[in-house]
Tab-separated table of C-alpha atoms in Angstrom:
chain	number	residue	atom	x	y	z
A	1	MET	CA	84.348	-55.600	34.791
A	2	PRO	CA	81.404	-55.063	32.195
A	3	SER	CA	78.064	-54.262	33.731
A	4	SER	CA	75.069	-56.781	33.607
A	5	ALA	CA	73.461	-54.435	30.995
A	6	SER	CA	76.280	-54.465	28.515
A	7	PRO	CA	77.799	-57.209	26.322
A	8	ASP	CA	81.112	-58.507	27.075
A	9	VAL	CA	84.314	-56.297	25.672
A	10	PRO	CA	87.413	-57.611	25.224
A	11	GLU	CA	90.348	-55.724	26.665
A	12	SER	CA	91.168	-53.969	23.388
A	13	GLY	CA	88.123	-52.131	23.447
A	14	LEU	CA	86.586	-53.536	20.161
A	15	PRO	CA	83.167	-55.559	20.181
A	16	GLU	CA	83.338	-59.061	19.710
A	17	PRO	CA	82.656	-60.391	15.978
A	18	ALA	CA	78.690	-60.946	15.112
A	19	THR	CA	77.584	-64.462	15.490
A	20	ALA	CA	77.774	-66.398	12.309
A	21	PRO	CA	74.178	-67.342	10.599
A	22	GLY	CA	73.017	-70.907	11.808
A	23	THR	CA	74.860	-70.743	14.882
A	24	THR	CA	73.446	-70.096	18.419
A	25	ALA	CA	74.753	-67.259	20.615
A	26	PRO	CA	76.390	-68.060	23.762
A	27	THR	CA	74.234	-67.357	26.752
A	28	ALA	CA	74.768	-66.796	30.614
A	29	ALA	CA	73.337	-70.343	31.087
A	30	THR	CA	75.822	-71.900	28.696
A	31	THR	CA	78.824	-69.700	29.132
A	32	PRO	CA	80.125	-69.558	32.438
A	33	ALA	CA	81.987	-66.349	32.083
A	34	ALA	CA	82.571	-65.254	35.632
A	35	PRO	CA	84.979	-67.675	36.387
A	36	ALA	CA	86.792	-67.265	33.244
A	37	ALA	CA	87.603	-63.448	33.771
A	38	PRO	CA	89.809	-63.872	36.917
A	39	ALA	CA	91.896	-66.588	35.493
A	40	SER	CA	92.693	-64.497	32.271
A	41	THR	CA	93.349	-61.383	34.460
A	42	ALA	CA	95.718	-63.520	36.780
A	43	GLN	CA	97.555	-65.082	33.986
A	44	GLY	CA	97.711	-61.836	32.273
A	45	ALA	CA	99.025	-60.005	35.532
A	46	SER	CA	101.600	-62.987	35.872
A	47	ASP	CA	102.749	-62.523	32.153
A	48	MET	CA	103.364	-58.888	32.783
A	49	ARG	CA	105.384	-59.259	35.929
A	50	ARG	CA	107.532	-61.649	33.795
A	51	VAL	CA	107.878	-59.098	31.393
A	52	ALA	CA	108.616	-56.372	33.821
A	53	THR	CA	111.078	-58.586	35.648
A	54	ALA	CA	112.979	-59.203	32.481
A	55	SER	CA	113.270	-55.646	31.427
A	56	PHE	CA	114.318	-54.581	34.743
A	57	ILE	CA	116.909	-57.292	35.646
A	58	GLY	CA	118.627	-56.979	32.346
A	59	THR	CA	119.002	-53.162	32.704
A	60	ALA	CA	119.974	-53.501	36.223
A	61	ILE	CA	122.895	-55.835	35.263
A	62	GLU	CA	123.780	-53.800	32.610
A	63	PHE	CA	123.940	-50.283	34.119
A	64	TYR	CA	125.808	-52.189	37.305
A	65	ASP	CA	128.506	-53.175	34.750
A	66	TYR	CA	128.620	-49.505	33.055
A	67	TYR	CA	128.601	-47.568	36.657
A	68	ILE	CA	131.174	-49.803	38.139
A	69	TYR	CA	133.519	-48.903	35.282
A	70	GLY	CA	132.452	-45.208	36.149
A	71	THR	CA	133.139	-45.437	39.798
A	72	ALA	CA	136.483	-47.384	39.060
A	73	ALA	CA	137.545	-44.550	36.693
A	74	ALA	CA	136.801	-41.923	39.215
A	75	LEU	CA	138.851	-43.824	42.016
A	76	VAL	CA	141.599	-46.074	40.921
A	77	LEU	CA	141.786	-46.947	37.042
A	78	ASN	CA	144.251	-43.835	36.289
A	79	ASP	CA	146.844	-45.234	38.756
A	80	ALA	CA	146.271	-48.778	37.407
A	81	PHE	CA	146.186	-48.128	33.758
A	82	PHE	CA	148.084	-44.705	33.483
A	83	PRO	CA	150.354	-44.499	36.047
A	84	GLU	CA	153.080	-42.597	33.951
A	85	LEU	CA	150.900	-39.591	33.412
A	86	SER	CA	150.363	-36.664	35.629
A	87	GLU	CA	147.182	-36.958	37.893
A	88	THR	CA	145.095	-34.357	35.940
A	89	ALA	CA	146.406	-36.087	32.556
A	90	GLY	CA	145.674	-39.664	34.353
A	91	THR	CA	142.202	-38.246	34.927
A	92	LEU	CA	141.488	-37.045	31.530
A	93	ALA	CA	142.877	-40.215	29.835
A	94	THR	CA	140.389	-42.572	32.217
A	95	LEU	CA	137.650	-40.436	31.444
A	96	SER	CA	138.635	-40.811	27.649
A	97	THR	CA	138.105	-44.528	27.831
A	98	PHE	CA	134.900	-44.000	29.521
A	99	ALA	CA	133.796	-41.529	26.712
A	100	ILE	CA	134.864	-44.313	24.225
A	101	GLY	CA	132.160	-46.617	25.570
A	102	PHE	CA	129.614	-44.137	24.835
A	103	ALA	CA	130.851	-43.535	21.352
A	104	ALA	CA	130.466	-47.326	20.667
A	105	ARG	CA	126.885	-46.790	21.869
A	106	PRO	CA	125.302	-45.499	18.572
A	107	LEU	CA	126.911	-48.154	16.866
A	108	GLY	CA	125.531	-50.789	18.825
A	109	ALA	CA	122.118	-49.138	19.055
A	110	ALA	CA	122.375	-49.156	14.943
A	111	VAL	CA	123.328	-52.830	14.759
A	112	PHE	CA	121.243	-54.299	17.518
A	113	GLY	CA	118.375	-52.077	16.533
A	114	HIS	CA	118.505	-53.280	12.936
A	115	TYR	CA	118.026	-57.094	14.169
A	116	GLY	CA	115.667	-56.150	16.848
A	117	ASP	CA	113.228	-54.632	14.347
A	118	ARG	CA	113.822	-57.453	11.839
A	119	VAL	CA	114.176	-60.640	13.889
A	120	GLY	CA	113.000	-59.644	17.406
A	121	ARG	CA	113.293	-58.082	20.589
A	122	LYS	CA	114.135	-60.751	22.725
A	123	ALA	CA	116.852	-62.470	20.910
A	124	VAL	CA	118.782	-59.425	20.456
A	125	LEU	CA	118.611	-58.566	24.461
A	126	VAL	CA	120.172	-61.798	25.157
A	127	VAL	CA	123.288	-60.878	22.838
A	128	SER	CA	123.378	-57.586	24.313
A	129	LEU	CA	123.516	-58.654	27.694
A	130	LEU	CA	126.223	-61.339	26.930
A	131	MET	CA	128.477	-58.660	25.486
A	132	MET	CA	127.952	-56.194	28.188
A	133	GLY	CA	128.534	-58.631	31.090
A	134	LEU	CA	131.481	-60.722	29.716
A	135	SER	CA	133.463	-57.530	28.665
A	136	THR	CA	132.904	-56.100	32.214
A	137	GLY	CA	134.042	-59.305	33.908
A	138	LEU	CA	137.000	-59.499	31.722
A	139	ILE	CA	138.177	-55.907	32.829
A	140	GLY	CA	138.359	-57.430	36.447
A	141	LEU	CA	140.817	-59.929	34.907
A	142	LEU	CA	142.795	-57.518	32.766
A	143	PRO	CA	146.453	-57.120	34.016
A	144	GLY	CA	147.369	-53.342	34.785
A	145	TYR	CA	150.303	-51.278	33.315
A	146	ASP	CA	153.108	-52.573	35.512
A	147	THR	CA	152.364	-56.218	33.880
A	148	LEU	CA	151.246	-55.555	30.616
A	149	GLY	CA	152.839	-52.029	29.782
A	150	VAL	CA	151.273	-50.023	27.046
A	151	ALA	CA	149.017	-53.023	25.841
A	152	ALA	CA	146.873	-52.838	29.180
A	153	PRO	CA	145.351	-49.522	28.224
A	154	ILE	CA	145.012	-50.813	24.829
A	155	LEU	CA	142.990	-53.725	25.971
A	156	LEU	CA	140.977	-51.619	28.311
A	157	VAL	CA	139.726	-49.670	25.405
A	158	VAL	CA	138.932	-52.647	23.239
A	159	LEU	CA	136.792	-53.859	26.263
A	160	ARG	CA	135.146	-50.793	26.915
A	161	LEU	CA	134.186	-50.547	23.131
A	162	VAL	CA	132.503	-54.183	23.471
A	163	GLN	CA	130.747	-52.634	26.688
A	164	GLY	CA	129.270	-49.727	24.832
A	165	LEU	CA	128.241	-51.908	21.878
A	166	GLY	CA	126.322	-54.272	24.107
A	167	LEU	CA	124.900	-51.062	26.134
A	168	GLY	CA	123.736	-49.484	23.007
A	169	GLY	CA	121.496	-52.483	22.054
A	170	GLU	CA	120.163	-52.953	25.943
A	171	TRP	CA	117.986	-49.880	26.603
A	172	GLY	CA	115.992	-49.761	23.294
A	173	GLY	CA	115.116	-53.348	23.485
A	174	ALA	CA	114.504	-53.302	27.260
A	175	ALA	CA	112.138	-50.515	26.895
A	176	LEU	CA	110.270	-51.905	23.983
A	177	LEU	CA	109.753	-55.146	25.858
A	178	ALA	CA	108.030	-53.382	28.356
A	179	VAL	CA	106.127	-50.704	26.432
A	180	GLU	CA	105.145	-52.930	23.698
A	181	HIS	CA	103.565	-55.418	26.183
A	182	ALA	CA	101.932	-52.941	28.275
A	183	PRO	CA	98.286	-51.902	28.185
A	184	ARG	CA	97.809	-48.448	26.360
A	185	GLY	CA	96.989	-46.312	29.592
A	186	LYS	CA	99.853	-47.981	31.721
A	187	ARG	CA	102.981	-47.777	29.252
A	188	GLY	CA	104.565	-45.193	31.787
A	189	LEU	CA	104.139	-47.520	34.656
A	190	TYR	CA	105.505	-50.616	32.902
A	191	ALA	CA	108.306	-48.527	31.198
A	192	ALA	CA	109.353	-47.650	34.739
A	193	ALA	CA	110.692	-51.326	34.971
A	194	PRO	CA	113.611	-50.963	32.789
A	195	GLN	CA	114.142	-47.266	33.917
A	196	MET	CA	114.672	-48.561	37.335
A	197	GLY	CA	117.396	-50.647	36.316
A	198	SER	CA	119.545	-47.438	36.423
A	199	PRO	CA	119.217	-46.518	39.885
A	200	VAL	CA	119.394	-49.902	41.310
A	201	GLY	CA	122.149	-50.907	39.195
A	202	TYR	CA	124.082	-47.638	40.194
A	203	PHE	CA	123.250	-48.324	43.881
A	204	ALA	CA	124.553	-51.805	43.747
A	205	ALA	CA	127.625	-50.679	42.140
A	206	THR	CA	128.216	-48.071	44.709
A	207	VAL	CA	127.476	-50.413	47.814
A	208	THR	CA	129.800	-52.916	46.191
A	209	PHE	CA	132.718	-50.486	45.863
A	210	LEU	CA	131.874	-49.227	49.391
A	211	LEU	CA	132.188	-52.482	50.987
A	212	MET	CA	135.539	-53.429	49.331
A	213	SER	CA	137.097	-49.988	50.243
A	214	SER	CA	135.476	-50.446	53.929
A	215	VAL	CA	136.939	-53.978	54.299
A	216	LEU	CA	140.386	-53.539	52.514
A	217	SER	CA	143.278	-51.158	53.106
A	218	ASP	CA	143.951	-48.668	50.673
A	219	ASP	CA	146.788	-50.523	49.161
A	220	ALA	CA	144.592	-53.714	48.800
A	221	PHE	CA	141.689	-51.978	47.289
A	222	ASP	CA	144.112	-50.211	44.785
A	223	GLY	CA	145.964	-53.275	43.983
A	224	TRP	CA	143.233	-55.758	43.676
A	225	GLY	CA	139.933	-54.965	45.410
A	226	TRP	CA	138.572	-52.866	42.886
A	227	ARG	CA	138.387	-56.118	40.740
A	228	ILE	CA	135.828	-57.834	42.507
A	229	PRO	CA	132.919	-55.631	41.467
A	230	PHE	CA	133.802	-56.430	37.861
A	231	LEU	CA	134.327	-60.028	38.641
A	232	LEU	CA	130.953	-60.317	39.780
A	233	SER	CA	129.371	-59.574	36.660
A	234	PHE	CA	129.937	-63.089	35.609
A	235	VAL	CA	127.459	-64.216	38.253
A	236	LEU	CA	125.164	-61.507	37.233
A	237	VAL	CA	124.873	-62.054	33.563
A	238	ALA	CA	124.227	-65.844	34.131
A	239	VAL	CA	120.914	-64.649	36.287
A	240	GLY	CA	119.858	-62.207	33.643
A	241	LEU	CA	120.141	-64.835	30.892
A	242	VAL	CA	117.912	-67.343	32.923
A	243	ILE	CA	115.193	-64.645	33.173
A	244	ARG	CA	115.271	-63.216	29.742
A	245	LEU	CA	115.199	-66.273	28.155
A	246	ARG	CA	111.774	-67.276	29.577
A	247	ILE	CA	110.032	-64.363	28.019
A	248	ALA	CA	107.818	-64.365	24.904
A	249	GLU	CA	108.184	-61.890	21.917
A	250	THR	CA	106.248	-58.539	22.021
A	251	PRO	CA	102.740	-58.500	20.821
A	252	ALA	CA	103.455	-55.321	18.541
A	253	PHE	CA	106.374	-57.235	16.679
A	254	ALA	CA	104.587	-60.320	16.366
A	255	LYS	CA	101.960	-58.400	14.592
A	256	VAL	CA	104.384	-57.087	12.173
A	257	THR	CA	106.147	-60.335	11.404
A	258	GLU	CA	102.886	-61.977	10.862
A	259	GLN	CA	101.937	-59.489	8.277
A	260	ARG	CA	105.631	-59.795	6.889
A	261	GLU	CA	106.003	-55.967	7.331
A	262	THR	CA	109.266	-55.790	8.884
A	263	ALA	CA	111.707	-52.985	7.655
A	264	LYS	CA	114.627	-53.822	5.216
A	265	ALA	CA	116.744	-51.145	6.756
A	266	PRO	CA	115.026	-49.908	10.021
A	267	LEU	CA	117.421	-47.465	10.956
A	268	LEU	CA	117.489	-45.678	7.442
A	269	GLU	CA	113.584	-45.846	7.573
A	270	ALA	CA	113.500	-44.096	10.820
A	271	PHE	CA	115.670	-41.166	9.748
A	272	ARG	CA	113.366	-40.971	6.582
A	273	VAL	CA	109.950	-40.997	8.371
A	274	HIS	CA	111.071	-39.571	11.732
A	275	PRO	CA	113.807	-37.316	11.316
A	276	LYS	CA	112.600	-34.737	13.729
A	277	GLU	CA	112.094	-37.100	16.484
A	278	MET	CA	115.525	-38.891	15.951
A	279	LEU	CA	117.425	-35.716	16.554
A	280	LEU	CA	115.439	-33.827	18.971
A	281	GLY	CA	114.814	-36.955	20.813
A	282	ALA	CA	118.665	-37.153	21.178
A	283	GLY	CA	118.628	-33.493	22.387
A	284	MET	CA	115.958	-34.049	24.741
A	285	ILE	CA	117.433	-36.951	26.718
A	286	THR	CA	121.312	-35.367	26.434
A	287	VAL	CA	120.621	-33.378	29.980
A	288	VAL	CA	120.172	-37.054	31.462
A	289	TYR	CA	123.362	-38.078	30.776
A	290	VAL	CA	125.092	-34.784	31.539
A	291	MET	CA	123.454	-34.641	35.248
A	292	PHE	CA	124.160	-38.324	35.833
A	293	TYR	CA	127.625	-38.804	34.425
A	294	THR	CA	128.925	-35.383	35.557
A	295	ALA	CA	127.705	-36.137	39.300
A	296	ALA	CA	128.707	-39.973	39.510
A	297	THR	CA	131.947	-39.755	37.677
A	298	TYR	CA	133.485	-36.170	37.594
A	299	CYS	CA	132.105	-34.977	40.898
A	300	MET	CA	133.423	-38.056	42.683
A	301	THR	CA	136.884	-37.158	41.408
A	302	TYR	CA	136.491	-33.292	41.957
A	303	THR	CA	135.462	-34.123	45.575
A	304	THR	CA	137.863	-36.700	46.362
A	305	ASP	CA	141.096	-35.227	44.720
A	306	ASP	CA	140.554	-31.490	44.744
A	307	LEU	CA	138.621	-30.994	48.116
A	308	GLY	CA	140.287	-33.889	49.769
A	309	ILE	CA	137.060	-35.675	50.936
A	310	PRO	CA	137.429	-39.263	51.825
A	311	LYS	CA	136.062	-41.640	49.021
A	312	ASN	CA	133.739	-43.811	51.467
A	313	ASP	CA	132.229	-40.570	52.621
A	314	MET	CA	131.494	-39.541	49.009
A	315	LEU	CA	130.114	-42.928	48.380
A	316	MET	CA	127.855	-42.933	51.278
A	317	LEU	CA	126.441	-39.336	49.937
A	318	THR	CA	125.942	-40.683	46.339
A	319	LEU	CA	124.000	-43.345	47.921
A	320	VAL	CA	121.672	-40.823	49.291
A	321	ALA	CA	121.485	-39.253	45.932
A	322	VAL	CA	120.649	-42.637	44.004
A	323	VAL	CA	117.752	-43.225	46.190
A	324	VAL	CA	116.456	-39.903	45.272
A	325	LEU	CA	116.967	-40.841	41.730
A	326	GLY	CA	115.253	-44.255	41.954
A	327	VAL	CA	112.129	-42.820	43.869
A	328	SER	CA	111.745	-39.870	41.156
A	329	THR	CA	112.286	-41.997	38.448
A	330	TYR	CA	109.392	-44.529	39.439
A	331	ALA	CA	107.143	-41.855	40.465
A	332	VAL	CA	107.314	-39.763	37.602
A	333	ALA	CA	107.015	-42.579	35.326
A	334	ARG	CA	103.898	-43.534	36.671
A	335	TRP	CA	102.496	-39.930	37.071
A	336	SER	CA	103.294	-39.560	33.094
A	337	ASP	CA	100.299	-41.886	32.478
A	338	ARG	CA	97.821	-39.205	33.940
A	339	VAL	CA	99.184	-35.935	33.055
A	340	GLY	CA	101.240	-36.904	30.024
A	341	ARG	CA	104.994	-37.230	29.528
A	342	ARG	CA	106.114	-34.146	27.768
A	343	ARG	CA	105.069	-31.635	30.424
A	344	LEU	CA	107.012	-33.489	32.973
A	345	ILE	CA	110.324	-33.604	30.875
A	346	ILE	CA	109.890	-29.983	30.477
A	347	GLY	CA	109.869	-29.332	34.010
A	348	GLY	CA	112.742	-31.487	34.561
A	349	ALA	CA	115.039	-29.752	32.009
A	350	ALA	CA	113.957	-26.526	33.567
A	351	PHE	CA	115.152	-27.575	36.738
A	352	GLY	CA	118.448	-28.750	35.399
A	353	VAL	CA	118.960	-25.157	33.774
A	354	VAL	CA	119.015	-23.924	37.194
A	355	TRP	CA	120.629	-26.928	39.078
A	356	GLY	CA	123.620	-26.931	36.823
A	357	ALA	CA	124.389	-23.224	38.194
A	358	VAL	CA	124.450	-24.260	41.880
A	359	LEU	CA	125.832	-27.765	41.619
A	360	PHE	CA	129.435	-26.881	42.265
A	361	PRO	CA	129.027	-23.836	44.643
A	362	LEU	CA	127.028	-26.459	47.046
A	363	LEU	CA	130.080	-28.946	46.500
A	364	ASP	CA	132.668	-26.323	47.366
A	365	THR	CA	131.122	-25.864	50.989
A	366	GLU	CA	132.543	-29.275	51.537
A	367	ASN	CA	129.495	-29.626	53.980
A	368	TYR	CA	128.275	-33.070	53.616
A	369	PHE	CA	124.650	-32.144	54.105
A	370	LEU	CA	125.036	-29.815	51.040
A	371	ILE	CA	126.972	-32.084	48.992
A	372	ALA	CA	124.041	-34.437	49.435
A	373	VAL	CA	121.825	-31.971	48.412
A	374	ALA	CA	123.948	-31.048	45.402
A	375	LEU	CA	124.263	-34.621	44.165
A	376	SER	CA	120.555	-35.294	44.696
A	377	GLY	CA	119.337	-32.365	42.978
A	378	ALA	CA	121.496	-33.392	39.979
A	379	LEU	CA	119.768	-36.957	39.868
A	380	LEU	CA	116.395	-35.533	40.727
A	381	CYS	CA	116.720	-33.758	37.343
A	382	MET	CA	117.864	-36.900	35.542
A	383	GLY	CA	114.798	-38.897	37.436
A	384	VAL	CA	111.843	-36.586	36.169
A	385	ILE	CA	113.101	-36.697	32.830
A	386	TYR	CA	114.355	-40.370	32.747
A	387	GLY	CA	111.346	-41.899	34.163
A	388	PRO	CA	108.967	-40.835	31.655
A	389	ALA	CA	111.318	-41.141	28.590
A	390	GLY	CA	111.040	-44.828	28.776
A	391	ALA	CA	107.718	-44.777	27.377
A	392	TYR	CA	108.194	-41.404	25.488
A	393	MET	CA	111.092	-42.156	23.174
A	394	PRO	CA	109.437	-45.584	21.727
A	395	GLU	CA	106.101	-43.891	21.621
A	396	LEU	CA	107.779	-41.497	19.169
A	397	PHE	CA	108.247	-44.215	16.431
A	398	GLY	CA	106.525	-46.867	14.392
A	399	THR	CA	106.958	-50.328	15.283
A	400	ARG	CA	108.708	-51.107	11.996
A	401	MET	CA	111.754	-49.069	13.258
A	402	ARG	CA	110.906	-48.459	17.070
A	403	TYR	CA	113.975	-50.368	18.316
A	404	SER	CA	116.253	-48.718	15.628
A	405	GLY	CA	114.799	-45.118	16.334
A	406	ALA	CA	114.408	-44.961	19.873
A	407	GLY	CA	117.590	-46.827	20.570
A	408	PHE	CA	119.799	-44.696	18.249
A	409	SER	CA	118.307	-41.403	19.497
A	410	TYR	CA	118.830	-42.513	23.202
A	411	ASN	CA	122.409	-43.266	22.615
A	412	LEU	CA	123.152	-40.341	20.311
A	413	GLY	CA	122.309	-38.372	23.139
A	414	GLY	CA	124.594	-40.426	25.179
A	415	VAL	CA	127.565	-39.304	23.158
A	416	LEU	CA	126.401	-35.672	23.703
A	417	GLY	CA	125.985	-35.705	27.255
A	418	GLY	CA	127.839	-38.898	28.679
A	419	ALA	CA	130.970	-38.925	26.607
A	420	ALA	CA	131.497	-35.418	26.141
A	421	ALA	CA	130.221	-33.634	29.363
A	422	PRO	CA	132.584	-35.206	31.965
A	423	LEU	CA	135.663	-34.342	29.730
A	424	ILE	CA	134.535	-31.002	28.856
A	425	VAL	CA	133.504	-30.129	32.684
A	426	THR	CA	137.021	-31.339	33.556
A	427	ALA	CA	138.823	-29.119	31.153
A	428	LEU	CA	136.787	-26.112	32.196
A	429	ALA	CA	137.547	-26.670	35.729
A	430	GLU	CA	141.262	-26.878	35.220
A	431	SER	CA	141.387	-23.891	32.883
A	432	TYR	CA	138.871	-21.891	34.839
A	433	SER	CA	136.859	-23.082	37.800
A	434	ALA	CA	134.469	-26.080	38.444
A	435	THR	CA	131.713	-23.484	38.899
A	436	VAL	CA	132.279	-22.871	35.110
A	437	GLY	CA	131.538	-26.343	34.144
A	438	GLY	CA	128.477	-26.281	36.079
A	439	TRP	CA	127.352	-23.498	33.746
A	440	PHE	CA	128.114	-25.810	30.807
A	441	MET	CA	125.670	-28.210	32.380
A	442	SER	CA	122.927	-25.352	32.442
A	443	GLY	CA	123.568	-24.869	28.719
A	444	MET	CA	123.116	-28.435	28.015
A	445	ALA	CA	119.927	-28.434	30.075
A	446	LEU	CA	118.741	-25.399	28.152
A	447	LEU	CA	119.345	-27.249	24.707
A	448	SER	CA	117.379	-30.299	26.076
A	449	LEU	CA	114.361	-27.763	27.016
A	450	ALA	CA	114.235	-26.466	23.518
A	451	CYS	CA	114.187	-30.011	22.051
A	452	VAL	CA	111.289	-31.350	24.080
A	453	LEU	CA	109.542	-28.059	23.334
A	454	ALA	CA	109.659	-29.038	19.734
A	455	LEU	CA	108.357	-32.419	20.580
A	456	PRO	CA	104.593	-33.731	20.563
A	457	GLU	CA	102.768	-35.572	23.513
A	458	THR	CA	102.515	-39.086	22.887
A	459	ARG	CA	101.004	-40.698	26.074
A	460	ASP	CA	97.429	-41.428	24.115
A	461	ARG	CA	98.944	-42.728	20.837
A	462	ASP	CA	98.172	-46.309	19.591
A	463	LEU	CA	101.470	-48.010	19.072
A	464	ASP	CA	100.098	-50.093	16.554
A	465	ALA	CA	98.847	-47.359	14.391
A	466	ILE	CA	102.301	-45.631	13.916
C-alpha cells in the first residue's frame, strides 16, 4: 500500500499520466481510493487463482494420462500387446512404444507452439487437452494381440503418437499461462502450478493402479483391470475442459496481438534469435526426464521382474518418492523467486551426477527403506530442477516466439531423456549390469549441468521487453 506522503502508484510500477490541462486532479475528498484497492486486489487474486487452477488441472490430467501408460508399460502391456516376444524383448518393445510418444512431442510442440504464438495460448491448450485425453481413453478400449493380432500393437503406436502430439503442446502453453499472468516477482511461485501437475498426475496414476491391483486378482488385473485407469481419462478431460474454457488470454500475448507483432514463423524465429537457449535449454532439462522416467518406468520393471518385489509393494514405495517430488517441486519453484532459478538448477543437476551412480546399488539391496530412498533421491533431483524450470524456460524467450521456443526446447529434452534413457538403461543392464545404466544417468546429469552453466539467470527479466 502506498504511504500517505506518496502518490498512488499502479502495480506496474509506472507513475500515473499527468492531469490534462483544464481538468481538476482528483483529491482525497472526491476519490474514495481506500475502498477501491481491496476490491481490485481481491479481483486480481481471484483471477490468478483461476489461472493457476487452469494451468495446474490441465497438466495434472495430461500427466496422469502419460504416467498411466508408463506404469502399464512396466507392468502389463508387454503381455497384452507383445505376447509372442520373450520377456526382455517384450519389455523393450513396450518401452519403444513409450519412446514413440516422446518422439512425437517436439512435433507437437512445433505445431501447437506455432498456433499458440499466432492465435493464442488458450485455444491451443484446449485442443492439446482433447488430443491427449481422448487418445488415452481409447487405449483403454483397444483390444489386445489375442483379438486383433498384429493390428493391436500398430493401433497402440498410433494412439501413442497422438498422445505425444497432445502433450508436446501442453507444457509450453500451461507454463506460459501461469508465467505471463503472474506478477514479475512471483513468476516462480505461479509457474509452480503447472509443474505440480506432474507429481499430482503421477500420484493419481499410481494410486489408481494400486487400487486396481489390490482389489482384483492378478488374472483380472492383467486381463481387464489395467484398462480402468485409461477409461477414467474420458471423465477427467471433461473436467479439464470446463476449467480451461473459463480463463482469459494472457496479457503478454494480448499486447503482441494489439500491436500486430505476432511472428509469422515463431519456431524459426526462436532458432534464429535464441539458438543457444533452444539447444542448451533442451540439454538442461534432459536430466529431469532421465531421472523421472528411469525411476518411474525402468526401475518398476527391474524391481518387479529382476528382483522379484511384488508390484503392489513397489507402487507403495513409488508413492513415497512422488510425495518427495511434489514437495521439492513446489518449494524450490517458490524459492527461485528469491535466490534465482539458475543456481538451484545447477545444484539439482550436480546432485543427479552423484545419485545416478548410487541408484541401482540401493535398489539391489532389496531393502524397502533403501528402495524408497533410491527412488526419492531420483525424484528429488527432478523436483529441484523441474520446479524452477517452469519459469526459467519461458523467461529465456521473447513473447513473439515464447510458446514455440520454450515448448520445443522442453520437448526436445524429452526425446533425449525420456525416450532414450529407459531403452539405453535397459540395454546396458541386459548387456552389463544395472549399475552401468546408473552411470549413464550420471553422464546425462553431467551434460545437463554443463548446459545450465552456459545459460544466464532470468529471474529479473521483463517478459514484455524480450
